[in-house]
mmCIF file of C-alpha atoms in Angstrom:
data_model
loop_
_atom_site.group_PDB
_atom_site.id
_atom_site.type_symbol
_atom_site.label_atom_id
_atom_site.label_comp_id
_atom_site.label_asym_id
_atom_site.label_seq_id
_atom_site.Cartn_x
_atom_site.Cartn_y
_atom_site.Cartn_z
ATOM 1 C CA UNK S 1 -29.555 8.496 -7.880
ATOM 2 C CA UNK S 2 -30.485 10.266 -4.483
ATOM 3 C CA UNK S 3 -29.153 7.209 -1.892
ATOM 4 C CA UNK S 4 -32.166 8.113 0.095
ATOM 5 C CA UNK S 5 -34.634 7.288 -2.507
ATOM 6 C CA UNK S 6 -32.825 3.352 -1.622
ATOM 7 C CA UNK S 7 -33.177 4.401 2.198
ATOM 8 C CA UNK S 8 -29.530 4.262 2.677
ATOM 9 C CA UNK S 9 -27.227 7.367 4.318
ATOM 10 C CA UNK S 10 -25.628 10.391 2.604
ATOM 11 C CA UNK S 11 -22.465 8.407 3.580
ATOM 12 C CA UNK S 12 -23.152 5.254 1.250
ATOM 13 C CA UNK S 13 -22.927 7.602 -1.685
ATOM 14 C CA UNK S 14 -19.679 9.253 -0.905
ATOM 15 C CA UNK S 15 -18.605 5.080 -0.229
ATOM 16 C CA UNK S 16 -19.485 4.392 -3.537
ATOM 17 C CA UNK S 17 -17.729 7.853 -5.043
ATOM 18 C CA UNK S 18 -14.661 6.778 -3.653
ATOM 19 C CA UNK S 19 -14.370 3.132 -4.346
ATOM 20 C CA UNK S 20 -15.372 4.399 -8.333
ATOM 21 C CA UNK S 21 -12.465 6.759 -7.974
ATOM 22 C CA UNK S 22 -9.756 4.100 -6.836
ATOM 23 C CA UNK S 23 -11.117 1.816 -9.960
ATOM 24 C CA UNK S 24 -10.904 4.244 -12.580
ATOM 25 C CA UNK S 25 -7.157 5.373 -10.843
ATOM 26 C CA UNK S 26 -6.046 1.530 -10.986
ATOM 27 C CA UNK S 27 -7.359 1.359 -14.277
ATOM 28 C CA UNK S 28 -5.322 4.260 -15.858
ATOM 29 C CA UNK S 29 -2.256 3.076 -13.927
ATOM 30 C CA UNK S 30 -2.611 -0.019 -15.430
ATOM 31 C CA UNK S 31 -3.155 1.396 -19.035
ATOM 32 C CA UNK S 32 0.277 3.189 -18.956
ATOM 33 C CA UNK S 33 2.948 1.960 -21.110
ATOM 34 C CA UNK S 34 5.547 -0.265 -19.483
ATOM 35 C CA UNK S 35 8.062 0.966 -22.529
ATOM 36 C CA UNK S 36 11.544 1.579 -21.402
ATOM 37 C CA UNK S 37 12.845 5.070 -22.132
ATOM 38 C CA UNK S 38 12.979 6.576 -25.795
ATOM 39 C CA UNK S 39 15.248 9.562 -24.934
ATOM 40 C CA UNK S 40 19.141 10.325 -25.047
ATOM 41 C CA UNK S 41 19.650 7.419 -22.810
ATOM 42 C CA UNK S 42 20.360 8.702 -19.790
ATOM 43 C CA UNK S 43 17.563 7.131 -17.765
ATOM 44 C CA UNK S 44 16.866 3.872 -16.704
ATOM 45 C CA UNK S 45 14.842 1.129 -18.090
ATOM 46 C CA UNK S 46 11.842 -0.250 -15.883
ATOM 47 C CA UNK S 47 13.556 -3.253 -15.627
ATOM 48 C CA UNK S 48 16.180 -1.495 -14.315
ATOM 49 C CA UNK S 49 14.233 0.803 -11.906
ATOM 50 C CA UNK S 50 12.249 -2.502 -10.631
ATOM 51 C CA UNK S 51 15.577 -4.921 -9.899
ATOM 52 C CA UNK S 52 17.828 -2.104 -8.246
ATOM 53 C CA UNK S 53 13.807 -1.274 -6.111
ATOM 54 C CA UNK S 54 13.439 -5.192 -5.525
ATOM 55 C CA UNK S 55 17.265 -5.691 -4.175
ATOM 56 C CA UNK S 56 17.017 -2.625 -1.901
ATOM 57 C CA UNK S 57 13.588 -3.630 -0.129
ATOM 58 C CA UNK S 58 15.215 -7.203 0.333
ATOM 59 C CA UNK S 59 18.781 -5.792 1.527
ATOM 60 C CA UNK S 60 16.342 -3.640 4.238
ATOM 61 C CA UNK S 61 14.296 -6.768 5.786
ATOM 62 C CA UNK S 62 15.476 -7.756 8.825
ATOM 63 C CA UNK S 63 16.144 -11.918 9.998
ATOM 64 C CA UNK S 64 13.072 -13.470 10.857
ATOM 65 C CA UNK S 65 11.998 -12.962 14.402
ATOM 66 C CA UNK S 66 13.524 -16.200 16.881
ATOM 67 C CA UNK S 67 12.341 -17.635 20.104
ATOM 68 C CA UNK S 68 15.346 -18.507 21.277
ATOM 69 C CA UNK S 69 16.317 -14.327 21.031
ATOM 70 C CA UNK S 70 13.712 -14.200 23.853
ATOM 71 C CA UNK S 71 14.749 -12.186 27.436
ATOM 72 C CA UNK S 72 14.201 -14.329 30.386
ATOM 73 C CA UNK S 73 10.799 -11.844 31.345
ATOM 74 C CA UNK S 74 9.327 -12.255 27.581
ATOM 75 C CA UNK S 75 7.683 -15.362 27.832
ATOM 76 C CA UNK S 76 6.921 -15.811 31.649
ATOM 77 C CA UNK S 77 4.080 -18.023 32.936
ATOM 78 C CA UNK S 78 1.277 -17.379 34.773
ATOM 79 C CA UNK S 79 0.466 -20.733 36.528
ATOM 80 C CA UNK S 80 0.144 -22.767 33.773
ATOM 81 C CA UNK S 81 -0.914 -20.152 31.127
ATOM 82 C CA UNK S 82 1.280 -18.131 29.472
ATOM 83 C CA UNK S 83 0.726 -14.322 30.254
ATOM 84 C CA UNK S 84 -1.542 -12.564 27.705
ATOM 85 C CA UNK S 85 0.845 -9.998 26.087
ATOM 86 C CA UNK S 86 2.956 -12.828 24.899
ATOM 87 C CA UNK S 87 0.776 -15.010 23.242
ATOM 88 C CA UNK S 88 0.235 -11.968 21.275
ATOM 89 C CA UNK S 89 3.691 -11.188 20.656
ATOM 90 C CA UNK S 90 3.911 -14.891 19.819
ATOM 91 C CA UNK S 91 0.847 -15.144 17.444
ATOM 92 C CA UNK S 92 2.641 -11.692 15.732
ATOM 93 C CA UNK S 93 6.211 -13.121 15.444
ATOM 94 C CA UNK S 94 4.244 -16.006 13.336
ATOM 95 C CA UNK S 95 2.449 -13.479 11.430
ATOM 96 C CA UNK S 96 5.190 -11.577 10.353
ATOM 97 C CA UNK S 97 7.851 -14.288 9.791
ATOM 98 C CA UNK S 98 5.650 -15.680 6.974
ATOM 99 C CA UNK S 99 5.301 -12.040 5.827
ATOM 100 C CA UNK S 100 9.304 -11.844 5.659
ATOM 101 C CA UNK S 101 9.535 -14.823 3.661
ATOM 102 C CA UNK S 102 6.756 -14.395 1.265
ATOM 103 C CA UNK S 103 8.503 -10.308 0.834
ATOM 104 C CA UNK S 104 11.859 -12.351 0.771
ATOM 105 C CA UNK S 105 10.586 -15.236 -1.659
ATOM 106 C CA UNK S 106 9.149 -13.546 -4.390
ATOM 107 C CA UNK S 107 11.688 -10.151 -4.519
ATOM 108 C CA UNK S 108 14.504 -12.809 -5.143
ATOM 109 C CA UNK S 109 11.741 -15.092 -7.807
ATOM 110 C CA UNK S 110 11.436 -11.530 -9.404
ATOM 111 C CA UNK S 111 15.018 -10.536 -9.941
ATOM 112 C CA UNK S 112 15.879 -13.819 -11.147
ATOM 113 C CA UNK S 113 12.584 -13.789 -13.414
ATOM 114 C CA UNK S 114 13.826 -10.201 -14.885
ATOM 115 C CA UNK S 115 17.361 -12.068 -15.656
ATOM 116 C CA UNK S 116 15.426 -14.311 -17.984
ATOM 117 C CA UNK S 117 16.555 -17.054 -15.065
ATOM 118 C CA UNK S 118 13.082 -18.097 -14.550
ATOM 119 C CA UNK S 119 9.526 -17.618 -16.311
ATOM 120 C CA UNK S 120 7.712 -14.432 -14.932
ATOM 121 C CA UNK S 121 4.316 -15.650 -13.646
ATOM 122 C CA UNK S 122 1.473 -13.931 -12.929
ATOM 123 C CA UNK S 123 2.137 -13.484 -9.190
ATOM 124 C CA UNK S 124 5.583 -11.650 -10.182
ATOM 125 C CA UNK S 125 4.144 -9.764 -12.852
ATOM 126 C CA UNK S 126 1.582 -8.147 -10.425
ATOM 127 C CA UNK S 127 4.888 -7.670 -8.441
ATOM 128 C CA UNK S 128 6.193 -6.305 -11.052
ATOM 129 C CA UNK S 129 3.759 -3.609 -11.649
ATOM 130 C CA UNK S 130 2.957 -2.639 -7.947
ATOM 131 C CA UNK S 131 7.048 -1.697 -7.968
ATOM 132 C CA UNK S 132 6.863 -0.107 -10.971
ATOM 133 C CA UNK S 133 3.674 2.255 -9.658
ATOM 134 C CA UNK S 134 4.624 2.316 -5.480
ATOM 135 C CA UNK S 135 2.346 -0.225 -4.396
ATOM 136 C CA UNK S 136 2.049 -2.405 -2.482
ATOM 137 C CA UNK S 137 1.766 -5.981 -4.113
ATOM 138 C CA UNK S 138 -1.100 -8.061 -3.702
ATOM 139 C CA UNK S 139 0.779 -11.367 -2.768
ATOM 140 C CA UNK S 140 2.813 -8.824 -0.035
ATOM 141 C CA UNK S 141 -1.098 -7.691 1.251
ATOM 142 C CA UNK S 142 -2.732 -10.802 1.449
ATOM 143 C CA UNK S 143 0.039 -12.088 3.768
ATOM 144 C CA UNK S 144 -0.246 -8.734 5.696
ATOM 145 C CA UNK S 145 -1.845 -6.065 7.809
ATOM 146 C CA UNK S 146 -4.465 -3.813 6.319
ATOM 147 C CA UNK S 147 -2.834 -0.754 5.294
ATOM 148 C CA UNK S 148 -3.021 2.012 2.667
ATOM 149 C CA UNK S 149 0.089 3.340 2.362
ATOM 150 C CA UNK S 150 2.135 3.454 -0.784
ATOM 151 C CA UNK S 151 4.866 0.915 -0.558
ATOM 152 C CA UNK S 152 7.903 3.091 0.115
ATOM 153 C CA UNK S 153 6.417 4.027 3.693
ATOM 154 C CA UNK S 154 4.499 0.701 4.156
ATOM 155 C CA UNK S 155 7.994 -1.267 3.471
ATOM 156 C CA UNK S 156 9.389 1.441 6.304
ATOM 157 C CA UNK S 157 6.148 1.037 8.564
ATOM 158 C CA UNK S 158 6.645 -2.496 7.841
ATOM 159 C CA UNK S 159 10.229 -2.112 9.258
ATOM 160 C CA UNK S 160 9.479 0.496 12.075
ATOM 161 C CA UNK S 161 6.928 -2.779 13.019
ATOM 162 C CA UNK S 162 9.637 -4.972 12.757
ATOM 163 C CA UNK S 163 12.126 -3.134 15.230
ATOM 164 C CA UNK S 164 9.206 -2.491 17.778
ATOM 165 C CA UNK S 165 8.698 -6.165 18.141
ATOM 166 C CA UNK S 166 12.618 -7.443 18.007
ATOM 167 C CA UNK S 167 13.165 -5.186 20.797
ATOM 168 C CA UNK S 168 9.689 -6.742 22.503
ATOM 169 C CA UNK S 169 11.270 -10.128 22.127
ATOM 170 C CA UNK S 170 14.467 -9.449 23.412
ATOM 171 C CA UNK S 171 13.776 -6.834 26.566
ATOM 172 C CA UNK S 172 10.232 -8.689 27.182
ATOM 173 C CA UNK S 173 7.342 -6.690 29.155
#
C-alpha cells in the first residue's frame, strides 16, 4: 500500500523494504545445509572451519583492561570529582571487560562443546551458526556496541577499540 494513504513518509516504506529484506536473507542463511563436504576430501568440515575460526578470534583478544595499568594523569581529580573523560573511560573499561569475557567464555564453551566435551546449548549453537555465516553472535551483541559489520571486521573494530583505549589507560589525557 501507498504509506501515505496511513499518513506516514516515503521513508517508512523503504524502512519496512529493508527490514523484509534482512528477514528473508536470515531466513535463507538459516535454511542452508550445515552438511560437511561431499567432495574428494580436500576441504574442511564446518566443524572444522568453526573450531580453527573460534581459537583464532580467542588467540586475538587482548587481557582485560586493569586499573592498576593506569598513568599517573589518567585518573586525576578535580576537587573531589573525578574529571569527566575518565569516568567515561572508566564506565568503557567495565563495558568492554564483560564483553572480553563473555567473547572469551563462550569461544572456549564452543570448542569444548564441538569436542563432544560438553552439551552444545542453544546459546553455542547460535554461536555456532553466526561463525559458520560471518556474524556476529547474538550473545557477543547483546553484551556489545551497536554495529553492523560482519564479524571478521567487527572482531578487528572490536580490537582497533581495544588498543585505542589500552593506550588511553596507560598515557591518560
Amino acid at each position: 500500500d501507498d504509506c501515505e494513504v496511513f499518513g506516514m513518509h516515503d521513508n517508512a516504506n523503504i524502512s519496512c523494504q529493508m527490514r523484509d529484506t534482512v528477514s528473508l536473507l536470515r531466513s535463507c542463511i538459516q535454511l542452508q545445509p550445515r552438511a560437511g563436504n561431499s567432495g574428494d576430501g580436500d576441504g574442511k568440515t564446518p566443524d572444522e572451519v568453526v573450531t580453527e575460526l573460534a581459537q583464532e578470534v580467542e588467540s586475538k583478544l587482548p587481557s582485560d583492561l586493569d586499573m592498576d595499568d593506569a598513568g599517573p594523569s589518567t585518573f586525576t581529580m578535580n576537587g573531589e570529582l573525578m574529571d569527566s573523560l575518565a569516568i567515561v573511560l572508566k564506565q568503557e573499561m567495565i563495558r568492554f571487560n564483560a564483553l572480553l569475557g563473555v567473547m572469551r567464555k563462550n569461544l572456549k564453551e564452543l570448542q569444548m562443546a564441538i569436542r563432544g566435551e560438553t552439551l552444545m546449548s542453544d546459546t553455542l549453537d547460535s554461536v555456532y551458526f553466526s561463525l559458520t555465516n560471518n556474524l556476529v553472535p547474538p550473545v557477543f551483541e547483546r553484551a556489545a556496541y551497536p554495529s553492523l559489520k560482519p564479524l571478521a571486521s567487527w572482531v578487528k573494530d572490536l580490537l582497533a577499540k581495544l588498543a585505542f583505549m589500552k593506550k588511553w589507560l596507560v598515557n591518560g589525557n
